[in-house]
Amino acid sequence: MPWINRATIDRVKQEFKEEVQVSSGEHAVSLEVSHGKLKDLLRYLKDKERFLHFIDMTCIDFPEDTRRFKGVYILYNPEENERVIIKAWAQNGKLPTVSDLWPGAKWAEREAYDMFGVEFEGHENLRRMFMWEGYEYFPLRKDFPMEGIPEQELPSLTEVLHGRTDPPSHDYEVLHTKVPTLEDLERTEKARLQKKAQLVLNWGPLHPGTHGTIWFLFDLEGEFVVQSDVILGQLHRGMEKIAENVYYFQFLPYTDRMDYISAICNELSYVTAVEKLLKVEVPEKAQYIRTMFAELQRINSHLLWLGTGALDLGALTVFLYCFREREKIMDIIEGNAGYRLTTAFLRIGGVHYDLAEGTLDVVKAFIKDFPQKLKEYHMLLTRNRIWLRRTKDVGIISREDVYAYGLSGPVARGSGVPYDLRKLEPYAAYDEVDFDIPVGEVGDVYDRYLVRMEEMAQSVKIIEQCVEKLEKMPKDAPYINKDHPAVIPPKEDVFMSLEDMVQSFRVVVHGENAPPGEVYSSAENPRGELGFYIYSTGGSKPYRLRIRSGALYNLSIFPKLIQGKTIADAIALLGSLDPVVGETDR
Amino acid sequence: MNEFLVSLLITLIKIGVLLGVALGLGAYLTWFERKLAGHIQARLGPTVVGPFGLLQPLADGLKLMTKESIIPKGADVPVYYLAIMMAVAPAILLFSVIPFGPEFTLFGYQIKPIISDVNIALLVVFAMGSLAVYGTIFSGWASNSKYAFIGSLRKAAVIIAYEVVLGFSVLGVILIAGTMSTIGIVEAQIERGVWFIFYQPVAFILFLFCMLAESGRVPFDIQEAEAELVTGYNVEYGGMRFGALPLAEWYLNVMALSAIAVVLFFGGWSGPNILGPFSPYFWFLAKMFGLVFFVIWLHWTLPRFQAKDVTEIAWKIMLPLALVNVLVTAVVVYFFGGGT
């Protein structure tokens, strides 16, 4: 994807004179602006230069600088297909809020506040995003130790129950730890919502309708939701902190654990970013293998969405029909990667294994059979009156909201915004395959449903082309670029040749130094744009790695959509936004 | 005196047989449903316990009975227990007005295979249907849980709406048959040689909808709605107390209402004589389970409506339809004769 063009930069310079400094890196163009002019520049970019789409906001910590925190904003211009990064130093640990320009920034700013302690002036609800209320530390600051602060560690259940031979299974008094549990729940409930309605319903953290550990608070008036709040963080594992402390290649398996339903897509997004930074060329065969598996994974992920979404709306059988097909994909992935869910199949510079014997035949059999199954799902749901009744005109998202809330993926496309990074910023082999982007018209749950259904058909088309191409390639074509110093050679070679062994040792022990610079690269995941913003100061570990989660931004519009709707709509809506908590919490 | 004792004895035997059969069938309906659901969903269903998994209901029952029962903090304990009885009793009482076959003579005594042949049998059916809502309401209220509470309120709204429709939909049949006695209605159909479903197709469809709504089956299972309410009104029950609620609602109620539908629309026990004296019972049960099968089939195929839609359908679409149906039937019966 191209970055902001020269003419625009000139206009910005004219407008802001000395206040803006432009630095054009190899992979990104960023504008550095003074603290006072930040809001003006952002407003100017949004209103005058049409950088409407909010992509991400985060902070970087520089402890040696007196100003310490730097805010980073990533914006997108849908008309010109251009991105820009804006940076500004915080003053006294404060930044102005941009949530009045883009409501989608609300959660990003809360996250930055939670992780760095940067305060956002004018933010309407600046609370901890992932950590609990009352936690004193800010984990992503550089002076926060990797292992955590000891006295805040939670006692394990064995410790709590020490000496008791008859632990009662439901004794909360005994099991109460420093993690927020039942009493904090009530306190949080009161703090989060000004109780205006008859009933506050705790929907979560463990609830079958939320598909993970999200905690919703619904303020109910009868069955209608007056206002709602989302509490995240139950699955927060500090991915970004971990990334800062491991070598580039070591972080790859962690990405699997974010959106665990589409692991290969996550990996693809991550390796694409790192390969850009390290300038690694990827062999053609690896590109096609990546594309094929990413699309298989997309079908897999959409099948899970369809199954659970239908299950939520009471269609119990669709769930198992979806899992039947999903199982086949899992088998294909397992046959090739060795794992079913968290595959760690991709590598920087290629893929871990060459295609296993017979993979292409199995894939071909699958894509031959799958369109019929897709028809079956359509038959069960698409024209079903009850299904229409539950999904039509529910949760309509306008185009403006797509931009303002930073929505992406099928949620954005359901509202008629053709934002698909496979076309806009082709990675892997997406520029060489032919496929269409389905878009919706109304932007309701039904449109998002149709978009995802059509995406599965398009994925089949992509896989077909990949298989065709892969069949023509010679069997011994390289699947990993082991000439690059950052790439760990495949295991067979490590055991056979000395050079490869040395290289393997070197990378594993010392990591590979990346040039200083920054890169923002994103991929089209089944759940929206998964972006990696890597800020490198040289060295073999990223100085800051920010994960832009599509699911988090897609979820951020939920409280707005649910207002005035019933709880029955809540599950239809949530199903259509399709968040995976592993990715929203990271 | 002697006669009174004998009739008392006969009634007690009938009650015993019916209770055994109804509860046994109810339990085995779980096996039937699981097996059917399995095959609908491209699975096998229970296979491990016994041949074809036939002992599965026993295993389930044993498991439920031996489970620890947890009563939530702040629960209203007497009402909490009362709720189960209020759910199960009306469902079983529904069976008391169902005639399973024609009158027969045994040891010189005339025996009707119905527990009480009252001439207001259909009113009893409505009454029991309405009473069943107390089980749900009590369980929702006494559990001290918001999910259960919301679920039970939904159920109350549904029952109120569908009781009205149910009453009006059956009115057409009563007009034609000229009696409210269930035996009378069956005999009226046998006399005419026509099942009332051919006279009252609209009423049958309405009745079917009401049956689904009253027994909380898909697409009207809003009070359970496992995705949003985590099975709703019975969420705080454990062990066999939990087992009793679906047993009453999903199985006993469905069976009883199917039996009543058979009485009203499918000519009760009428059918060709293929099994001698057991033929009427065979036909009755076959028709009944045909309907039960249909209900379960729907359950595993369709999505679910929203609460507001369910009541909307009842008040705005079905009630006017039922009224028109009654009106037309009344006019036709008045001019062309019908009942006595």
Coordinates of N, CA and C in Angstrom, one line a residue, chain B residues 34-178:
Chain B
R34 N -32.3 -37.7 21.2 CA -30.9 -37.7 21.0 C -30.4 -38.5 19.8
K35 N -31.1 -39.6 19.6 CA -30.8 -40.5 18.5 C -31.2 -39.7 17.2
L36 N -32.4 -39.2 17.2 CA -32.9 -38.5 16.0 C -32.0 -37.3 15.7
A37 N -31.7 -36.5 16.8 CA -30.8 -35.3 16.6 C -29.5 -35.7 16.0
G38 N -29.0 -36.9 16.5 CA -27.7 -37.4 16.1 C -27.7 -37.6 14.6
H39 N -28.8 -38.3 14.1 CA -28.8 -38.6 12.7 C -29.1 -37.4 11.8
I40 N -29.9 -36.4 12.4 CA -30.1 -35.2 11.6 C -28.7 -34.5 11.5
Q41 N -27.9 -34.5 12.5 CA -26.7 -33.8 12.5 C -25.5 -34.6 12.0
A42 N -25.8 -35.7 11.3 CA -24.7 -36.5 10.7 C -23.8 -37.1 11.8
R43 N -24.4 -37.4 12.9 CA -23.7 -38.1 14.0 C -24.5 -39.4 14.3
L44 N -24.1 -40.2 15.3 CA -24.8 -41.4 15.6 C -25.7 -41.3 16.8
G45 N -25.5 -40.3 17.7 CA -26.2 -40.2 18.9 C -25.7 -41.3 19.9
P46 N -26.4 -41.5 21.0 CA -25.9 -42.4 22.0 C -25.8 -43.9 21.4
T47 N -24.6 -44.5 21.6 CA -24.4 -45.8 21.1 C -23.8 -46.7 22.2
V48 N -23.2 -46.1 23.2 CA -22.3 -46.9 24.1 C -23.1 -47.7 25.2
V49 N -24.0 -47.0 25.8 CA -24.7 -47.6 26.9 C -25.8 -48.6 26.4
G50 N -25.6 -49.8 26.5 CA -26.6 -50.8 26.0 C -26.7 -50.8 24.5
P51 N -27.5 -51.8 24.0 CA -27.6 -51.9 22.5 C -28.3 -50.6 22.0
F52 N -27.8 -50.0 20.9 CA -28.2 -48.8 20.3 C -28.3 -47.7 21.4
G53 N -27.5 -47.8 22.4 CA -27.6 -46.8 23.5 C -28.9 -46.7 24.2
L54 N -29.6 -47.9 24.2 CA -31.0 -47.9 24.8 C -31.0 -47.7 26.3
L55 N -29.9 -47.9 26.9 CA -29.9 -47.7 28.4 C -29.5 -46.3 28.8
Q56 N -29.2 -45.5 27.8 CA -28.8 -44.1 28.0 C -29.7 -43.4 29.0
P57 N -31.0 -43.4 28.8 CA -31.9 -42.6 29.7 C -31.7 -43.1 31.1
L58 N -31.5 -44.4 31.3 CA -31.3 -44.8 32.7 C -30.0 -44.3 33.3
A59 N -28.9 -44.3 32.4 CA -27.6 -43.8 32.9 C -27.8 -42.3 33.2
D60 N -28.5 -41.6 32.3 CA -28.7 -40.1 32.5 C -29.4 -39.9 33.8
G61 N -30.5 -40.7 34.0 CA -31.3 -40.6 35.3 C -30.4 -40.8 36.5
L62 N -29.6 -41.9 36.4 CA -28.8 -42.2 37.6 C -27.8 -41.1 37.8
K63 N -27.2 -40.6 36.8 CA -26.3 -39.5 36.9 C -26.9 -38.3 37.6
L64 N -28.1 -37.9 37.1 CA -28.8 -36.7 37.6 C -29.2 -36.9 39.1
M65 N -29.6 -38.2 39.4 CA -30.0 -38.4 40.8 C -28.9 -38.4 41.8
T66 N -27.7 -38.8 41.3 CA -26.6 -38.8 42.3 C -25.8 -37.5 42.3
K67 N -26.2 -36.5 41.6 CA -25.5 -35.3 41.5 C -25.7 -34.4 42.7
E68 N -24.7 -33.7 43.1 CA -24.9 -32.8 44.2 C -25.9 -31.7 43.8
S69 N -26.7 -31.3 44.7 CA -27.7 -30.3 44.4 C -27.3 -29.0 45.1
I70 N -27.1 -28.0 44.3 CA -26.7 -26.7 44.9 C -27.9 -25.7 44.8
I71 N -28.3 -25.2 45.9 CA -29.3 -24.2 45.9 C -28.7 -22.9 46.1
P72 N -28.9 -22.0 45.1 CA -28.2 -20.7 45.1 C -28.5 -19.9 46.4
K73 N -27.5 -19.1 46.7 CA -27.7 -18.2 47.9 C -28.8 -17.2 47.6
G74 N -29.6 -17.0 48.6 CA -30.7 -16.0 48.4 C -31.9 -16.6 47.7
A75 N -31.9 -17.9 47.5 CA -33.1 -18.5 46.8 C -34.2 -18.6 47.8
D76 N -35.4 -18.6 47.3 CA -36.6 -18.8 48.1 C -36.9 -20.3 48.1
V77 N -36.4 -21.0 49.2 CA -36.3 -22.4 49.1 C -37.7 -23.1 48.9
P78 N -38.7 -22.8 49.7 CA -40.0 -23.5 49.4 C -40.5 -23.3 48.0
V79 N -40.4 -22.1 47.5 CA -40.9 -21.8 46.2 C -40.0 -22.5 45.2
Y80 N -38.7 -22.6 45.5 CA -37.7 -23.2 44.6 C -38.2 -24.7 44.4
Y81 N -38.6 -25.4 45.4 CA -39.0 -26.7 45.3 C -40.4 -26.8 44.7
L82 N -41.3 -25.9 45.1 CA -42.6 -25.9 44.6 C -42.6 -25.8 43.1
A83 N -41.7 -25.0 42.6 CA -41.6 -24.8 41.1 C -41.6 -26.1 40.3
I84 N -40.8 -27.0 40.9 CA -40.6 -28.3 40.2 C -42.0 -29.0 40.1
M85 N -42.6 -29.1 41.3 CA -44.0 -29.7 41.3 C -44.9 -29.0 40.4
M86 N -44.9 -27.7 40.4 CA -45.8 -26.9 39.6 C -45.5 -27.1 38.1
A87 N -44.3 -27.5 37.8 CA -44.0 -27.8 36.4 C -44.5 -29.2 36.0
V88 N -44.2 -30.1 36.9 CA -44.4 -31.5 36.5 C -45.9 -31.9 36.6
A89 N -46.5 -31.5 37.7 CA -47.9 -31.9 37.9 C -48.9 -31.6 36.8
P90 N -48.9 -30.3 36.3 CA -49.9 -30.1 35.2 C -49.6 -30.9 34.0
A91 N -48.3 -31.1 33.7 CA -47.9 -31.8 32.5 C -48.5 -33.2 32.6
I92 N -48.4 -33.8 33.8 CA -48.9 -35.2 34.0 C -50.5 -35.2 34.0
L93 N -51.0 -34.2 34.6 CA -52.5 -34.1 34.7 C -53.1 -34.0 33.3
L94 N -52.4 -33.4 32.4 CA -52.9 -33.3 31.0 C -53.3 -34.7 30.5
F95 N -52.6 -35.7 30.9 CA -52.9 -37.0 30.4 C -54.2 -37.6 30.9
S96 N -54.7 -37.0 32.0 CA -55.9 -37.6 32.6 C -57.2 -37.5 31.7
V97 N -57.2 -36.6 30.7 CA -58.4 -36.5 29.9 C -58.1 -37.0 28.5
I98 N -57.1 -37.8 28.3 CA -56.8 -38.3 27.0 C -57.3 -39.7 26.9
P99 N -58.3 -40.0 25.9 CA -58.7 -41.3 25.7 C -57.8 -42.1 24.8
F100 N -57.3 -43.2 25.2 CA -56.3 -43.9 24.4 C -57.0 -44.9 23.5
G101 N -58.2 -45.3 23.8 CA -58.9 -46.3 23.0 C -60.4 -46.3 23.3
P102 N -61.1 -47.2 22.7 CA -62.5 -47.3 22.9 C -62.8 -48.1 24.2
E103 N -64.0 -48.0 24.7 CA -64.5 -48.7 25.9 C -64.3 -50.2 25.6
F104 N -63.9 -50.9 26.6 CA -63.9 -52.4 26.5 C -64.4 -53.0 27.8
T105 N -64.7 -54.3 27.7 CA -65.2 -55.0 28.9 C -64.2 -56.0 29.4
L106 N -63.9 -56.0 30.7 CA -62.9 -56.9 31.2 C -63.5 -57.5 32.5
F107 N -63.6 -58.8 32.6 CA -64.2 -59.4 33.8 C -65.6 -58.8 34.1
G108 N -66.3 -58.5 33.1 CA -67.7 -58.0 33.3 C -67.7 -56.5 33.7
Y109 N -66.6 -55.9 33.8 CA -66.7 -54.4 34.1 C -66.4 -53.6 32.8
Q110 N -67.2 -52.6 32.7 CA -66.9 -51.7 31.6 C -65.7 -50.8 31.9
I111 N -64.7 -50.7 31.1 CA -63.6 -49.9 31.4 C -63.3 -48.9 30.2
K112 N -63.2 -47.7 30.5 CA -62.8 -46.7 29.5 C -61.3 -46.4 29.7
P113 N -60.5 -46.5 28.7 CA -59.1 -46.2 28.8 C -58.8 -44.7 28.9
I114 N -59.5 -44.1 29.9 CA -59.2 -42.7 30.1 C -59.4 -42.5 31.6
I115 N -58.7 -41.7 32.2 CA -58.8 -41.6 33.7 C -60.1 -40.9 34.1
S116 N -60.4 -39.8 33.5 CA -61.6 -39.2 33.9 C -62.3 -38.6 32.6
D117 N -63.4 -39.2 32.3 CA -64.1 -38.8 31.1 C -65.1 -37.7 31.5
V118 N -64.5 -36.5 31.6 CA -65.4 -35.4 32.0 C -65.9 -34.7 30.8
N119 N -67.0 -34.0 30.9 CA -67.5 -33.4 29.7 C -66.9 -32.0 29.5
I120 N -66.0 -31.6 30.3 CA -65.3 -30.3 30.1 C -63.8 -30.6 29.8
A121 N -63.5 -31.7 29.2 CA -62.1 -32.1 29.1 C -61.2 -31.1 28.5
L122 N -61.7 -30.4 27.5 CA -60.8 -29.4 26.8 C -60.5 -28.2 27.7
L123 N -61.5 -27.9 28.6 CA -61.3 -26.8 29.5 C -60.2 -27.2 30.5
V124 N -60.2 -28.5 30.9 CA -59.1 -29.0 31.7 C -57.8 -28.8 31.1
V125 N -57.7 -29.1 29.8 CA -56.5 -29.0 29.0 C -56.0 -27.5 29.1
F126 N -56.9 -26.6 28.8 CA -56.5 -25.2 28.9 C -56.0 -24.8 30.3
A127 N -56.7 -25.3 31.2 CA -56.4 -24.9 32.6 C -55.0 -25.4 33.0
M128 N -54.7 -26.7 32.6 CA -53.4 -27.3 32.9 C -52.3 -26.5 32.2
G129 N -52.6 -26.2 30.9 CA -51.6 -25.5 30.1 C -51.3 -24.2 30.8
S130 N -52.3 -23.5 31.3 CA -52.0 -22.2 32.0 C -51.3 -22.4 33.3
L131 N -51.7 -23.5 34.0 CA -51.0 -23.7 35.3 C -49.5 -24.0 35.1
A132 N -49.2 -24.6 34.0 CA -47.8 -24.9 33.8 C -46.9 -23.7 33.9
V133 N -47.4 -22.6 33.6 CA -46.6 -21.3 33.6 C -46.1 -21.0 35.0
Y134 N -46.9 -21.5 36.0 CA -46.4 -21.2 37.4 C -45.1 -21.9 37.7
G135 N -44.9 -23.1 37.2 CA -43.7 -23.8 37.4 C -42.5 -22.9 36.9
T136 N -42.7 -22.4 35.7 CA -41.6 -21.6 35.1 C -41.4 -20.3 35.9
I137 N -42.5 -19.6 36.2 CA -42.4 -18.3 36.9 C -41.8 -18.5 38.3
F138 N -42.2 -19.6 39.0 CA -41.7 -19.8 40.3 C -40.2 -20.1 40.2
S139 N -39.8 -21.0 39.3 CA -38.4 -21.3 39.2 C -37.6 -20.1 38.9
G140 N -38.1 -19.2 38.0 CA -37.4 -18.0 37.7 C -37.2 -17.1 38.9
W141 N -38.3 -17.0 39.6 CA -38.4 -16.0 40.7 C -37.5 -16.6 41.9
A142 N -37.7 -17.9 42.2 CA -37.1 -18.4 43.4 C -35.6 -18.6 43.2
S143 N -35.1 -18.7 42.0 CA -33.7 -18.9 41.8 C -32.8 -17.8 42.2
N144 N -33.3 -16.6 42.3 CA -32.5 -15.4 42.6 C -31.4 -15.2 41.5
S145 N -31.8 -15.4 40.3 CA -30.9 -15.2 39.2 C -31.5 -14.4 38.1
K146 N -30.8 -13.5 37.5 CA -31.4 -12.6 36.5 C -31.7 -13.4 35.2
Y147 N -30.8 -14.3 34.9 CA -31.1 -15.1 33.7 C -32.4 -15.9 33.8
A148 N -32.5 -16.6 35.0 CA -33.7 -17.4 35.2 C -34.9 -16.5 35.2
F149 N -34.8 -15.3 35.7 CA -35.9 -14.4 35.9 C -36.4 -13.9 34.5
I150 N -35.4 -13.5 33.7 CA -35.8 -13.1 32.3 C -36.4 -14.2 31.6
G151 N -35.8 -15.4 31.7 CA -36.4 -16.5 31.0 C -37.8 -16.8 31.4
S152 N -38.1 -16.7 32.7 CA -39.4 -17.1 33.1 C -40.4 -16.0 32.7
L153 N -40.0 -14.8 32.7 CA -40.9 -13.7 32.2 C -41.3 -13.9 30.8
R154 N -40.2 -14.3 30.0 CA -40.5 -14.5 28.6 C -41.6 -15.6 28.4
K155 N -41.4 -16.6 29.2 CA -42.3 -17.8 29.1 C -43.7 -17.3 29.5
A156 N -43.8 -16.5 30.5 CA -45.1 -16.0 30.9 C -45.8 -15.2 29.8
A157 N -45.0 -14.4 29.1 CA -45.6 -13.6 28.0 C -46.1 -14.5 26.9
V158 N -45.3 -15.5 26.6 CA -45.6 -16.5 25.6 C -46.9 -17.2 25.9
I159 N -47.0 -17.7 27.2 CA -48.1 -18.6 27.6 C -49.4 -17.8 27.5
I160 N -49.3 -16.5 28.0 CA -50.5 -15.7 28.0 C -51.0 -15.5 26.5
A161 N -50.1 -15.2 25.6 CA -50.5 -15.0 24.2 C -51.0 -16.3 23.6
Y162 N -50.3 -17.4 23.9 CA -50.7 -18.6 23.1 C -51.9 -19.3 23.7
E163 N -52.2 -19.1 25.0 CA -53.4 -19.7 25.6 C -54.6 -19.2 24.9
V164 N -54.6 -17.9 24.6 CA -55.7 -17.3 23.9 C -55.9 -17.9 22.6
V165 N -54.8 -18.0 21.8 CA -54.9 -18.5 20.5 C -55.3 -20.0 20.5
L166 N -54.8 -20.7 21.5 CA -55.1 -22.1 21.6 C -56.6 -22.3 21.8
G167 N -57.2 -21.5 22.7 CA -58.6 -21.6 23.0 C -59.4 -21.3 21.7
F168 N -59.1 -20.3 21.0 CA -59.9 -20.0 19.8 C -59.7 -21.0 18.7
S169 N -58.5 -21.6 18.6 CA -58.2 -22.5 17.5 C -59.0 -23.8 17.7
V170 N -59.2 -24.2 19.0 CA -59.9 -25.4 19.3 C -61.4 -25.2 19.2
L171 N -61.8 -24.0 19.3 CA -63.3 -23.7 19.3 C -64.0 -24.2 18.1
G172 N -63.3 -24.2 16.9 CA -63.9 -24.7 15.7 C -64.2 -26.1 15.8
V173 N -63.3 -26.9 16.3 CA -63.5 -28.3 16.5 C -64.7 -28.6 17.5
I174 N -64.7 -27.8 18.5 CA -65.8 -28.0 19.5 C -67.2 -27.7 18.8
L175 N -67.2 -26.7 18.0 CA -68.4 -26.3 17.3 C -68.9 -27.5 16.4
I176 N -68.0 -28.0 15.7 CA -68.4 -29.1 14.8 C -68.8 -30.4 15.6
A177 N -68.0 -30.7 16.6 CA -68.3 -31.9 17.3 C -69.5 -31.7 18.3
G178 N -69.7 -30.5 18.7 CA -70.8 -30.2 19.6 C -70.5 -30.7 21.0

